[in-house]
PDB file of C-alpha atoms in Angstrom:
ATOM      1  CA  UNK H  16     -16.310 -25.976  19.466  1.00 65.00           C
ATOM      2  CA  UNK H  17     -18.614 -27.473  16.915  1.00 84.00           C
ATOM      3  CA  UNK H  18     -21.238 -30.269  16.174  1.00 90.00           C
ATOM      4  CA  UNK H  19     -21.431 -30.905  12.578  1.00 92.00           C
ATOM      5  CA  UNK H  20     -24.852 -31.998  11.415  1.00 92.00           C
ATOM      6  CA  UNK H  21     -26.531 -33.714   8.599  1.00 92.00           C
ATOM      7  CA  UNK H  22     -30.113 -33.974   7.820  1.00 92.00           C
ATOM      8  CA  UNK H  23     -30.699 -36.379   5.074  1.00 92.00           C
ATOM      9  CA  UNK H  24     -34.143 -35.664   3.037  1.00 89.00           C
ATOM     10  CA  UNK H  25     -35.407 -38.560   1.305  1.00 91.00           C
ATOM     11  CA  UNK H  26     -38.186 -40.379  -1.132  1.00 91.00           C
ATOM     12  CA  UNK H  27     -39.703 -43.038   0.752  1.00 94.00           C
ATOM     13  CA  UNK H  28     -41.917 -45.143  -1.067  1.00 93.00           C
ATOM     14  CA  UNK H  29     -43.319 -48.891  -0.698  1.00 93.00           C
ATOM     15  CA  UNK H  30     -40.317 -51.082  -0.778  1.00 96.00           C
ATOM     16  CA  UNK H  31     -38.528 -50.623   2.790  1.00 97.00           C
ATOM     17  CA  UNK H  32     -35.664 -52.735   1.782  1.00 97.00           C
ATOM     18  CA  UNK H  33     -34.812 -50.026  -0.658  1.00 96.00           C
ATOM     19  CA  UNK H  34     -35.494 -47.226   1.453  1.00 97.00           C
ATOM     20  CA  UNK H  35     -33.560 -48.652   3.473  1.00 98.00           C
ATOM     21  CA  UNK H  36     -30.878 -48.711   1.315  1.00 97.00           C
ATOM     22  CA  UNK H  37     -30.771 -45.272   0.477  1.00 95.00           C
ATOM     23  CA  UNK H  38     -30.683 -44.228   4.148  1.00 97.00           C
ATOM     24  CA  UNK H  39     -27.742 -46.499   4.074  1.00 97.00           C
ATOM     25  CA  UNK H  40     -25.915 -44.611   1.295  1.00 95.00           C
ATOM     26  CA  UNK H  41     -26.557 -40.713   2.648  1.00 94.00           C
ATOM     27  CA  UNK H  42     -25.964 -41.744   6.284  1.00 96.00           C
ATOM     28  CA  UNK H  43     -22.170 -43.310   4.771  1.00 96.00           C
ATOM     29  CA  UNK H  44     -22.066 -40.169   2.423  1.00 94.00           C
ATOM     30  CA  UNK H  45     -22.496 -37.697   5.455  1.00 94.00           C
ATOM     31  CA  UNK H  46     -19.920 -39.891   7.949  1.00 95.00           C
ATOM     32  CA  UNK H  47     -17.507 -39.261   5.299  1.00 94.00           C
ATOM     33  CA  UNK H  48     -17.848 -35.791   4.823  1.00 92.00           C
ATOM     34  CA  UNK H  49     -17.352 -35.682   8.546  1.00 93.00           C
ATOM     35  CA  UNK H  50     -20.826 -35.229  10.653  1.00 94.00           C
ATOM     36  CA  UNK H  51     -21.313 -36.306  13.645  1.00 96.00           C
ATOM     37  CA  UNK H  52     -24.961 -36.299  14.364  1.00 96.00           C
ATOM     38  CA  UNK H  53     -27.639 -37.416  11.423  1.00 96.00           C
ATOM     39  CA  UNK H  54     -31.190 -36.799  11.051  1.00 96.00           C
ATOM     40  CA  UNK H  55     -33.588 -38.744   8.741  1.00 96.00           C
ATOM     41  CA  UNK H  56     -37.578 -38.025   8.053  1.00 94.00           C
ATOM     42  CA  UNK H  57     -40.244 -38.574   9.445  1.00 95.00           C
ATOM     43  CA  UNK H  58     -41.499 -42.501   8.071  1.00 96.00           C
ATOM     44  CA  UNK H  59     -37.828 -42.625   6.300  1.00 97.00           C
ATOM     45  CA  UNK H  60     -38.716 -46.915   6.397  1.00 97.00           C
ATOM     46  CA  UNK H  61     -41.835 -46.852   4.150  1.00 96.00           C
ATOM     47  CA  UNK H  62     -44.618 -44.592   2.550  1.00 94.00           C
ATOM     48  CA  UNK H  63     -47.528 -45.713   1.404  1.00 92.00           C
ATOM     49  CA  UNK H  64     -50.951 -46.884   2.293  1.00 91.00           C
ATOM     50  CA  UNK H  65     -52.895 -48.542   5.504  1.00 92.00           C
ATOM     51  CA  UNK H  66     -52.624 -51.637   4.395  1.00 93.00           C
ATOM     52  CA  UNK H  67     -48.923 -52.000   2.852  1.00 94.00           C
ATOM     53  CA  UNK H  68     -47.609 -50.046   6.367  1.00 95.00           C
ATOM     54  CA  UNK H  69     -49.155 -52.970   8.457  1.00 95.00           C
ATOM     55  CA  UNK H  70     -47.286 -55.232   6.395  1.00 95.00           C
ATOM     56  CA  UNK H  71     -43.805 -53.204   6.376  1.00 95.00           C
ATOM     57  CA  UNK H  72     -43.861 -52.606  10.046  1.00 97.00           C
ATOM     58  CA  UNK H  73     -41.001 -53.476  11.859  1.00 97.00           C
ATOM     59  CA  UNK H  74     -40.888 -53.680  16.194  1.00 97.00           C
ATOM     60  CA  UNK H  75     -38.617 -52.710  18.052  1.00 97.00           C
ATOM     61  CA  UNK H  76     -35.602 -54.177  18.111  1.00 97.00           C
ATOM     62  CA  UNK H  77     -36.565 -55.388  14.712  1.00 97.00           C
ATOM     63  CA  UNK H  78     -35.285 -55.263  11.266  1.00 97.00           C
ATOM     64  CA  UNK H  79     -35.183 -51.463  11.038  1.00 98.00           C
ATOM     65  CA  UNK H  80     -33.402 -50.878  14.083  1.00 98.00           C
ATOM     66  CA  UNK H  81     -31.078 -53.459  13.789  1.00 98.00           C
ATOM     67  CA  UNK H  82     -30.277 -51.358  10.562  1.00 98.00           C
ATOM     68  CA  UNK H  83     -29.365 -48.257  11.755  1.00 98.00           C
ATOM     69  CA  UNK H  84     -27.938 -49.411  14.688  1.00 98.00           C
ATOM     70  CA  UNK H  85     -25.278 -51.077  12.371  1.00 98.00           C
ATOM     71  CA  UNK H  86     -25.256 -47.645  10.892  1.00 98.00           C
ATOM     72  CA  UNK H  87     -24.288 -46.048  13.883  1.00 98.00           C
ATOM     73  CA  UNK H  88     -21.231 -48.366  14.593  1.00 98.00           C
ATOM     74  CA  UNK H  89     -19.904 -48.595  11.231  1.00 98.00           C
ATOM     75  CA  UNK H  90     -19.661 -44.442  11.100  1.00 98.00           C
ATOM     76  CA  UNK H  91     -19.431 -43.765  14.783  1.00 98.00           C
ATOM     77  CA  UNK H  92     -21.765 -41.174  14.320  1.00 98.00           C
ATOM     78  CA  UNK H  93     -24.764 -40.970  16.874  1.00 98.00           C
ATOM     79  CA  UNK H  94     -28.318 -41.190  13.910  1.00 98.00           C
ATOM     80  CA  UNK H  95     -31.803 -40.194  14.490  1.00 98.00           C
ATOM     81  CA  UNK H  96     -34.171 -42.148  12.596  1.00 98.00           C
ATOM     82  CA  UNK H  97     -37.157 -39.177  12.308  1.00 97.00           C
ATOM     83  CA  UNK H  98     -39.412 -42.289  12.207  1.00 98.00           C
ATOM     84  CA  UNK H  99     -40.553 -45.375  11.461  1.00 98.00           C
ATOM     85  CA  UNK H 100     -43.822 -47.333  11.515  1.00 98.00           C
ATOM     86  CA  UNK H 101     -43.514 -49.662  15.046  1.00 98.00           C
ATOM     87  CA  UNK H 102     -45.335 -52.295  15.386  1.00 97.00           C
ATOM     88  CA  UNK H 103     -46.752 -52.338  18.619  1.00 97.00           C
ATOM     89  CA  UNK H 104     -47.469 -55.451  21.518  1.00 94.00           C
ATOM     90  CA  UNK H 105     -50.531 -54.107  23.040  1.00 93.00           C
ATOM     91  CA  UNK H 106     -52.402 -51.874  20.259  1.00 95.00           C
ATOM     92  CA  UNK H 107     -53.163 -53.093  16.592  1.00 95.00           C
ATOM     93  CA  UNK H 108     -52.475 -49.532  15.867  1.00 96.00           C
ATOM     94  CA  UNK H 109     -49.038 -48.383  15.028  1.00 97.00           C
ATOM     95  CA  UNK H 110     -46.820 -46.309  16.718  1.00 97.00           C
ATOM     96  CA  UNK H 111     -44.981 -43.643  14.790  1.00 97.00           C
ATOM     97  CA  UNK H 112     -41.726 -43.818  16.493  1.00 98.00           C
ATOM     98  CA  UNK H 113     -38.732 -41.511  16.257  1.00 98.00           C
ATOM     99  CA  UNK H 114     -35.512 -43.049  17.863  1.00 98.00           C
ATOM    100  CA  UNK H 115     -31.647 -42.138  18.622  1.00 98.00           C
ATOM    101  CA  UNK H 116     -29.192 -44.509  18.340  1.00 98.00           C
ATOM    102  CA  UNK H 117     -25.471 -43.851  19.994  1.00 98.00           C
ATOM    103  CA  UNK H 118     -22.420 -44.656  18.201  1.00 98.00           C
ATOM    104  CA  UNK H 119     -22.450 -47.882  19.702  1.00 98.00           C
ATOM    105  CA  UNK H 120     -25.387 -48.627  18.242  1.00 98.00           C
ATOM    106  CA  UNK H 121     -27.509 -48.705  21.260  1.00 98.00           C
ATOM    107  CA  UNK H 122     -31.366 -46.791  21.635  1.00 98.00           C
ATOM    108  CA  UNK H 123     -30.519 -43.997  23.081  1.00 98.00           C
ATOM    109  CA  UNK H 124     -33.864 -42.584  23.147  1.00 98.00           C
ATOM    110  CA  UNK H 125     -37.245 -43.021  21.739  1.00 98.00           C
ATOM    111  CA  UNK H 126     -40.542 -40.728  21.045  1.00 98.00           C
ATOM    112  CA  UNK H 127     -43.931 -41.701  19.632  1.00 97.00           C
ATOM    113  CA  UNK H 128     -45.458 -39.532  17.846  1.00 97.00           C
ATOM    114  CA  UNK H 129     -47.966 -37.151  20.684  1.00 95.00           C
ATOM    115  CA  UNK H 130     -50.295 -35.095  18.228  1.00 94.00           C
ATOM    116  CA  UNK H 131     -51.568 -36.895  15.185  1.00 93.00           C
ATOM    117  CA  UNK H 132     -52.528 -35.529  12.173  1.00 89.00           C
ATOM    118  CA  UNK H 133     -56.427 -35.482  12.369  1.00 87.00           C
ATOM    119  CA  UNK H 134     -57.928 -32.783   9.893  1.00 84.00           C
ATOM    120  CA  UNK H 135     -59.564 -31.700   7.020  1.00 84.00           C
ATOM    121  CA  UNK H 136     -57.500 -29.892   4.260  1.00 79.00           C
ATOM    122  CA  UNK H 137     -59.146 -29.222   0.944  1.00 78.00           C
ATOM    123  CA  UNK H 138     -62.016 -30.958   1.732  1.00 83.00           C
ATOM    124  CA  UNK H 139     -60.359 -34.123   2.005  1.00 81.00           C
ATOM    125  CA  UNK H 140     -60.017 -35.824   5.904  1.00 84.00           C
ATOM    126  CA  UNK H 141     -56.778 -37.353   7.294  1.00 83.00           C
ATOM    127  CA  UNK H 142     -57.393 -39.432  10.343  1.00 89.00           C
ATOM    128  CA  UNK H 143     -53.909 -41.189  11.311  1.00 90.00           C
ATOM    129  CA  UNK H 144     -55.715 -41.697  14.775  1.00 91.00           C
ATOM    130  CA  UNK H 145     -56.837 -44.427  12.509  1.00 92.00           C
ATOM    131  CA  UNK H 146     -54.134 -46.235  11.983  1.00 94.00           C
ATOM    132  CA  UNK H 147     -51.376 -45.134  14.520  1.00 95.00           C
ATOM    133  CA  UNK H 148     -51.423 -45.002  18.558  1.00 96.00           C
ATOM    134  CA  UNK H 149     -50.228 -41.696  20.227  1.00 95.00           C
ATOM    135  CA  UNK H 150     -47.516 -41.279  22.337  1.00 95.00           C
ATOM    136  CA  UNK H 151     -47.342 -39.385  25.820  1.00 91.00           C
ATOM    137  CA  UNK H 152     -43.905 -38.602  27.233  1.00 93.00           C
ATOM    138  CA  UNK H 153     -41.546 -36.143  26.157  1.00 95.00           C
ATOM    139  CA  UNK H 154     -38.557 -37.117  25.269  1.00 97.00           C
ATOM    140  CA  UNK H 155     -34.897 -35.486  25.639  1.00 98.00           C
ATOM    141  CA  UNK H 156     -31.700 -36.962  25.242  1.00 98.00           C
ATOM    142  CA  UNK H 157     -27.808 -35.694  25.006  1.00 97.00           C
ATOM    143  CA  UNK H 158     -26.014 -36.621  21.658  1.00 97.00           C
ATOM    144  CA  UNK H 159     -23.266 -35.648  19.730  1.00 95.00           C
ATOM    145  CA  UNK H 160     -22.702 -32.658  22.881  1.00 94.00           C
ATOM    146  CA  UNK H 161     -26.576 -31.589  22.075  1.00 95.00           C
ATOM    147  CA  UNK H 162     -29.344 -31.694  24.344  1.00 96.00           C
ATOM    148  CA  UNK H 163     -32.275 -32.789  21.499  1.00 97.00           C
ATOM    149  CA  UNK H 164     -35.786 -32.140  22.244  1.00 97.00           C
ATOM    150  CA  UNK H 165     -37.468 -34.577  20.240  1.00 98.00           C
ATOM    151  CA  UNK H 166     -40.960 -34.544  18.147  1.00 97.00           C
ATOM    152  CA  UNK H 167     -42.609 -35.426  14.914  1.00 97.00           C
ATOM    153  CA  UNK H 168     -44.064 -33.220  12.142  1.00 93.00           C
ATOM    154  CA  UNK H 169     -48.000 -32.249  13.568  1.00 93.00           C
ATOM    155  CA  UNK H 170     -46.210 -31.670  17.160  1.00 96.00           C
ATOM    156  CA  UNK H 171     -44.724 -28.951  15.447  1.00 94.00           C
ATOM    157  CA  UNK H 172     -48.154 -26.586  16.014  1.00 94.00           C
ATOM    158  CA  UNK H 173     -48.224 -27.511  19.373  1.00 95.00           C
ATOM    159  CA  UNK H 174     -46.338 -24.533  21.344  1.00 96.00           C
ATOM    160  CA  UNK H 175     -46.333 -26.213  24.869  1.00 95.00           C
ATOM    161  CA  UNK H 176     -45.018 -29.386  23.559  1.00 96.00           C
ATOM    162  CA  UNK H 177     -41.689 -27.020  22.396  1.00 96.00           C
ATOM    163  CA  UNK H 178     -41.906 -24.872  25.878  1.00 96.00           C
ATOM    164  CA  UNK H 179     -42.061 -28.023  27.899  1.00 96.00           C
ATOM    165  CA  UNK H 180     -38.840 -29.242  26.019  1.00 97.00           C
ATOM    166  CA  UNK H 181     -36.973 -26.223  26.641  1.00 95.00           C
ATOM    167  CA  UNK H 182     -37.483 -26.898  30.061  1.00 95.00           C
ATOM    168  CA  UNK H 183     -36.303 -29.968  30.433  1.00 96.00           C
ATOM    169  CA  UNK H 184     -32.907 -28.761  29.391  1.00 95.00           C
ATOM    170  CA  UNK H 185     -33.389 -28.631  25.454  1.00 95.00           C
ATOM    171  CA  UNK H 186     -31.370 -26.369  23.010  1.00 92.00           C
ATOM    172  CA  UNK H 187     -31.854 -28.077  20.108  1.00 93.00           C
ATOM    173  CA  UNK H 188     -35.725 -29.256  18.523  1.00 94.00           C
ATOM    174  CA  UNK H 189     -35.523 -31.769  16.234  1.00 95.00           C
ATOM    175  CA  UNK H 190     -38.942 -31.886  13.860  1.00 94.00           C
ATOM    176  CA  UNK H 191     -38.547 -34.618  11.371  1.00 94.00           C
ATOM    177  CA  UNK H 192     -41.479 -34.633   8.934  1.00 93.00           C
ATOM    178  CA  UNK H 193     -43.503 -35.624   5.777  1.00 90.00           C
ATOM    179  CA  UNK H 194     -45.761 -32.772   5.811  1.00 86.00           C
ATOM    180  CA  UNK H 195     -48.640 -31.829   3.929  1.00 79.00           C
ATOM    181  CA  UNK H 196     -47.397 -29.706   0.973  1.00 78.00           C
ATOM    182  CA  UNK H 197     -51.074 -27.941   0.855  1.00 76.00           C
ATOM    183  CA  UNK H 198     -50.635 -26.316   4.456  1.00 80.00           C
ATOM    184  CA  UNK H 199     -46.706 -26.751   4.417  1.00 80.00           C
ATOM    185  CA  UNK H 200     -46.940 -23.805   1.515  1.00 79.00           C
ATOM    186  CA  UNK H 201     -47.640 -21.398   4.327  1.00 84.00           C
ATOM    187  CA  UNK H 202     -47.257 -22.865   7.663  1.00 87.00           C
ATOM    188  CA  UNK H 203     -44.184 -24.892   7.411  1.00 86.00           C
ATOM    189  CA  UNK H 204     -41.077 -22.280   7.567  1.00 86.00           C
ATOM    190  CA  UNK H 205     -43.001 -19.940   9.442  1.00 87.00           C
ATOM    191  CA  UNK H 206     -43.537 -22.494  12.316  1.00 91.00           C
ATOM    192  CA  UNK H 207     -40.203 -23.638  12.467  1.00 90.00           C
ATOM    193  CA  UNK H 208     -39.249 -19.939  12.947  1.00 88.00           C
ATOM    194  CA  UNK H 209     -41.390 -19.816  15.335  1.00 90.00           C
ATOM    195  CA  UNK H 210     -40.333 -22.709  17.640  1.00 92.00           C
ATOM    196  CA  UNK H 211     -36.722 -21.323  17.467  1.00 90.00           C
ATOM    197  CA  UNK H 212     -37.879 -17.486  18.020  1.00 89.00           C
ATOM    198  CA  UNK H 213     -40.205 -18.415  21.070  1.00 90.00           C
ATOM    199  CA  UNK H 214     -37.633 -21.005  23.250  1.00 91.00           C
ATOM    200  CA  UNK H 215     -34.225 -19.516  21.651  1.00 87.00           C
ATOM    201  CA  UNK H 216     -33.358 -22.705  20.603  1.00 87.00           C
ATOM    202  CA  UNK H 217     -31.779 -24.058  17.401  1.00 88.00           C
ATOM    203  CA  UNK H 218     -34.673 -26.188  15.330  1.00 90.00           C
ATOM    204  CA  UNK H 219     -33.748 -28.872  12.649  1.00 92.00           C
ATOM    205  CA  UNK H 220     -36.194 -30.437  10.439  1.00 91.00           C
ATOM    206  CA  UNK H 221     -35.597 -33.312   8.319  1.00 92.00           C
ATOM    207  CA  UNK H 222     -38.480 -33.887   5.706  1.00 89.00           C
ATOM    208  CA  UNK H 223     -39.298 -36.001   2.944  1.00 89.00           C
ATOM    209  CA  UNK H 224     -40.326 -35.048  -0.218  1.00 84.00           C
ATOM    210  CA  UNK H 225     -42.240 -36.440  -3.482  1.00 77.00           C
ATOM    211  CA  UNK H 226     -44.768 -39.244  -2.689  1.00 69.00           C
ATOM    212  CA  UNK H 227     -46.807 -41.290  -1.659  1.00 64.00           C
ATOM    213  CA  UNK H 228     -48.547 -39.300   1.086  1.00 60.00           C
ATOM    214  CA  UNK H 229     -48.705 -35.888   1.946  1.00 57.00           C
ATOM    215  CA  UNK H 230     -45.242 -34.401   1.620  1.00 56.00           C
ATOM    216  CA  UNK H 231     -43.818 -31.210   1.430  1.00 52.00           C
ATOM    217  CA  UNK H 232     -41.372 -30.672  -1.347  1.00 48.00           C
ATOM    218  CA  UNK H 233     -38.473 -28.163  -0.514  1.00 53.00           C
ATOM    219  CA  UNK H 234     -35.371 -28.132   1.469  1.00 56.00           C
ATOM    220  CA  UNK H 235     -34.236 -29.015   4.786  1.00 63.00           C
ATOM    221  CA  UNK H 236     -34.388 -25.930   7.309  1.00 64.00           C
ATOM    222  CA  UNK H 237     -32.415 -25.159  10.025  1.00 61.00           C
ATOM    223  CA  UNK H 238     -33.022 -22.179  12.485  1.00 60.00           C
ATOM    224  CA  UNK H 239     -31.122 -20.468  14.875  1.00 53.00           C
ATOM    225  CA  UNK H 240     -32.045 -18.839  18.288  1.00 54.00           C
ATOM    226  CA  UNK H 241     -33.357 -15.650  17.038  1.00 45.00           C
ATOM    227  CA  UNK H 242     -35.354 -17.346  13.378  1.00 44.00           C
ATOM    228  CA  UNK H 243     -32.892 -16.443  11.012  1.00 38.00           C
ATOM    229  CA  UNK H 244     -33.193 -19.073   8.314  1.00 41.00           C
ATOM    230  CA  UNK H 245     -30.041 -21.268   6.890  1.00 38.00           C
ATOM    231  CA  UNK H 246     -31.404 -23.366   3.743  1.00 34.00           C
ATOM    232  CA  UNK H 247     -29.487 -26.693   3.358  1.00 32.00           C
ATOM    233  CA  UNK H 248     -28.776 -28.905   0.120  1.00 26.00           C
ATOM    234  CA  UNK H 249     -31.532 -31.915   0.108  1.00 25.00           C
ATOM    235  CA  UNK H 250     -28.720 -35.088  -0.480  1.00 28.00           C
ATOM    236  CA  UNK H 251     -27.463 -34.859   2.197  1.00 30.00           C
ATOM    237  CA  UNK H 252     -26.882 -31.581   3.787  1.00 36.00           C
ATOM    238  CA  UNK H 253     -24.822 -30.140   6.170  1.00 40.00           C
ATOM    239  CA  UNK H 254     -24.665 -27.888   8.899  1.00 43.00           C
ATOM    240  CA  UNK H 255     -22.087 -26.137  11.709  1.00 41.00           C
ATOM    241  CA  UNK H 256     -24.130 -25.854  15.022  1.00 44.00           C
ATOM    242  CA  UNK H 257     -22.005 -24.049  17.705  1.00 39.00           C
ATOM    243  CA  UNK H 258     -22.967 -25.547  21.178  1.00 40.00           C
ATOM    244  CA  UNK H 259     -24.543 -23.037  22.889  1.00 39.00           C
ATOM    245  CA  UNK H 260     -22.409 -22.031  25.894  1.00 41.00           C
ATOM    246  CA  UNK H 261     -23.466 -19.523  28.484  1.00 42.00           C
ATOM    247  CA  UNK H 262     -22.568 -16.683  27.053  1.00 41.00           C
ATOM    248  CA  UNK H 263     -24.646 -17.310  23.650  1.00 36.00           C
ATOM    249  CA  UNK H 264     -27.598 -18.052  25.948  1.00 36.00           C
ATOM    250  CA  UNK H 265     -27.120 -14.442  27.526  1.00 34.00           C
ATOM    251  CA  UNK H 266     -26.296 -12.544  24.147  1.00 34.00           C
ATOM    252  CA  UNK H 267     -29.485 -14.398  22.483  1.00 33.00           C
ATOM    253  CA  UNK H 268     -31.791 -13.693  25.284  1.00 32.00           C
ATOM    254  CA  UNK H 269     -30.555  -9.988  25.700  1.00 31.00           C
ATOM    255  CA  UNK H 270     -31.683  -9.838  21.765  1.00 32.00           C
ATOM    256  CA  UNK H 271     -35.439 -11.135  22.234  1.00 32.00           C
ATOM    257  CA  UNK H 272     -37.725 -11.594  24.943  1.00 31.00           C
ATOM    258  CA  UNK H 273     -39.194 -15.396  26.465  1.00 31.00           C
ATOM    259  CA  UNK H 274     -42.751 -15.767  26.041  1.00 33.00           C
ATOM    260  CA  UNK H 275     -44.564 -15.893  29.334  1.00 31.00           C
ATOM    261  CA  UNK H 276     -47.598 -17.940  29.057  1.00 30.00           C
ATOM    262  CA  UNK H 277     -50.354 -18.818  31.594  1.00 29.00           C
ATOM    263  CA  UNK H 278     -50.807 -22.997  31.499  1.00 30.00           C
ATOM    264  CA  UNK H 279     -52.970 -24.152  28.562  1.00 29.00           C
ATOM    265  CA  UNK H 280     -56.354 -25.618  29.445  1.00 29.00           C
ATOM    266  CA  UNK H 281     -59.046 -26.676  27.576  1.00 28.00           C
ATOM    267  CA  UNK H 282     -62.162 -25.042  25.722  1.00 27.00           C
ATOM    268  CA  UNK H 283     -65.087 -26.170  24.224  1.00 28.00           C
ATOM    269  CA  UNK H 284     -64.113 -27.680  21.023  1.00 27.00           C
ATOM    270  CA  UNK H 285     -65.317 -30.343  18.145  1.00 32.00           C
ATOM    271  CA  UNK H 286     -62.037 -32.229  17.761  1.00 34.00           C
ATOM    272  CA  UNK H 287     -61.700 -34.399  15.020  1.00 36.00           C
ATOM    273  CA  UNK H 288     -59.410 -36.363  16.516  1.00 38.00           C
ATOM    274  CA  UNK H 289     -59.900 -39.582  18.440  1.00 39.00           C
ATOM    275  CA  UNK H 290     -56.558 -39.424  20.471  1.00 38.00           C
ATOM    276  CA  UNK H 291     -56.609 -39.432  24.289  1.00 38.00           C
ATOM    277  CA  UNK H 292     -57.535 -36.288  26.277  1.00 36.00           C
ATOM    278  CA  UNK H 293     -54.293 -36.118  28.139  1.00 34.00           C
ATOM    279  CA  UNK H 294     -52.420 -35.696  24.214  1.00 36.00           C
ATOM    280  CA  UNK H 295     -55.327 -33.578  22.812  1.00 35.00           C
ATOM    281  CA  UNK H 296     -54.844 -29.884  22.493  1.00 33.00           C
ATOM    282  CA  UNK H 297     -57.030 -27.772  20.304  1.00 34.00           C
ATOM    283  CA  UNK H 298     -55.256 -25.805  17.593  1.00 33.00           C
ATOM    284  CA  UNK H 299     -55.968 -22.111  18.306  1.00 31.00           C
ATOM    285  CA  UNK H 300     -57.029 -22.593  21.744  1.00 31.00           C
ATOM    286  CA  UNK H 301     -53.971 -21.277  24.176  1.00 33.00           C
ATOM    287  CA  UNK H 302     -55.401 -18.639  25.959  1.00 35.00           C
ATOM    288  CA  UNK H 303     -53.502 -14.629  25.656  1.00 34.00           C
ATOM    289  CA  UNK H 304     -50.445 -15.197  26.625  1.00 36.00           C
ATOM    290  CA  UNK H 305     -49.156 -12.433  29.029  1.00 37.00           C
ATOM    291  CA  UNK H 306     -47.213  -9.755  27.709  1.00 37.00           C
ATOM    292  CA  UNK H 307     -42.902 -10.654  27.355  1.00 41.00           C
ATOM    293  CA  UNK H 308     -40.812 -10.221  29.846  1.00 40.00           C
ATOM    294  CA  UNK H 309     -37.551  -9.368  29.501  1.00 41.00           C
ATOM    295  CA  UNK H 310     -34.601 -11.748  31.258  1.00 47.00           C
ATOM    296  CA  UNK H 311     -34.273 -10.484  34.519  1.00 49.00           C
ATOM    297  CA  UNK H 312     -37.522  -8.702  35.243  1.00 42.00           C
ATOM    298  CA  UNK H 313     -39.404  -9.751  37.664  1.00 45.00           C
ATOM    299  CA  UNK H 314     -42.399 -11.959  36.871  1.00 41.00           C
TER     300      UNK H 314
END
């Protein structure tokens, strides 16, 4: 049996009404050609600076959601929105917000945004601890016969966020992003591989491309258990994911072994950002992890 997928890469720029629209025409494009679960980017309502995203952000239920939920019960198709810019009761901040809708256009799930992108690249600082509030609960959900992890571009070099989701039942990561072409160059593919190598899951990434902001120009990625790469055609593109049934689980993990990890804990470290200790963790500062172990051997 399988799950047919589409992960839409877009343009977003200033004016969410037409952002909006295009979502609107890929999301009909990819119903059509017969998917069943679709994946935006990450801020697929509106790029562009501090000032114009305070003024295009939408709550929740609000004028974005009420979008896609519409979406979602014209096509029948269950959507991920990568993210939007929510605007939030209790924090002048913004949240950075990825949510699910169902087919019947209903939230299905919701994740903010946990690690935000505070650093220096080139010389030149990003702070979105600035302007956007973290989030702090991981977030699952089962659509279209998928278990999703959810989480949003930065997360992505956060290795216990991923293990965590795996845990919780996970066989699919979902990393919508805008990321920053300087460090995507190098870091982008190979961390997606990554993900999928280290929890034996399936990873799909939506991202946006072009400007404004920090966006990494290339294709969507998906990859499978054991990081072999499947590049997919930006508008829109599609993809066959066979749900993982027990026996794939056994045949992947005979092929590669788990990582076995002690739990992180902190060092002593100069963050840059200004999140909350409870979200914070260091780049580069997971203790050795102890040596694989293969399935079945005893810990």
């Amino acid at each position: 049996m399988t799950t047919r997928v589409a992960l839409i890469q877009l343009d977003s720029g200033n004016d969410r009404a037409a952002n909006l629209a295009e979502i609107e025409h890929w999301v009909l494009a990819a119903a059509q050609d017969g998917a069943q679960l679709i994946i935006t980017p990450e801020y697929s309502d509106v790029r562009g600076d501090a000032a114009l995203l305070q003024q295009q952000a939408s709550p929740v239920p609000g004028v974005v959601t009420e979008h896609m939920a519409s979406l979602a019960r014209r096509t029948g198709c269950w959507i991920q929105l990568g993210s939007m810019h929510e605007r939030l009761a209790d924090d002048p901040r913004l949240g950075n917000t990825s949510l699910v809708f169902n087919p019947d256009g209903q939230i299905a799930a919701s994740y903010r945004k946990t690690h935000l992108y505070d650093a220096v690249v080139n010389g030149m600082p990003y702070l979105e601890s600035d302007d956007f509030a973290p989030g702090a609960a991981l977030t699952t959900v089962e659509a279209a016969g998928l278990q999703l992890g959810l989480s949003i571009c930065y997360d992505i070099r956060f290795a216990e966020l991923f293990r965590a989701l795996r845990s919780r039942g996970a066989n699919v990561l979902v990393v919508p992003a805008a990321f920053n072409v300087h460090t995507g160059r190098d870091h982008w593919e190979v961390l997606l591989r990554a993900r999928a190598i280290e929890n034996q899951c399936y990873v799909l990434a939506a991202a946006q491309i072009g400007g404004p902001g920090p966006a990494l120009p290339g294709p969507q990625h998906d990859h499978r258990p054991l990081g072999h790469r499947t590049g997919l055609h930006a508008r829109p593109a599609r993809l066959y994911l066979r749900r993982p049934g027990p026996d794939a689980r056994h045949h992947a993990a005979r092929q590669a072994a788990s990582l076995v990890a002690p739990p992180w804990r902190p060092v002593s470290h100069q963050p840059l950002s200004r999140t909350p200790d409870a979200a914070r963790i260091p780049l580069f500062s997971h203790p050795r992890p102890a040596r694989a172990l293969l399935p079945g051997e005893p810990s």
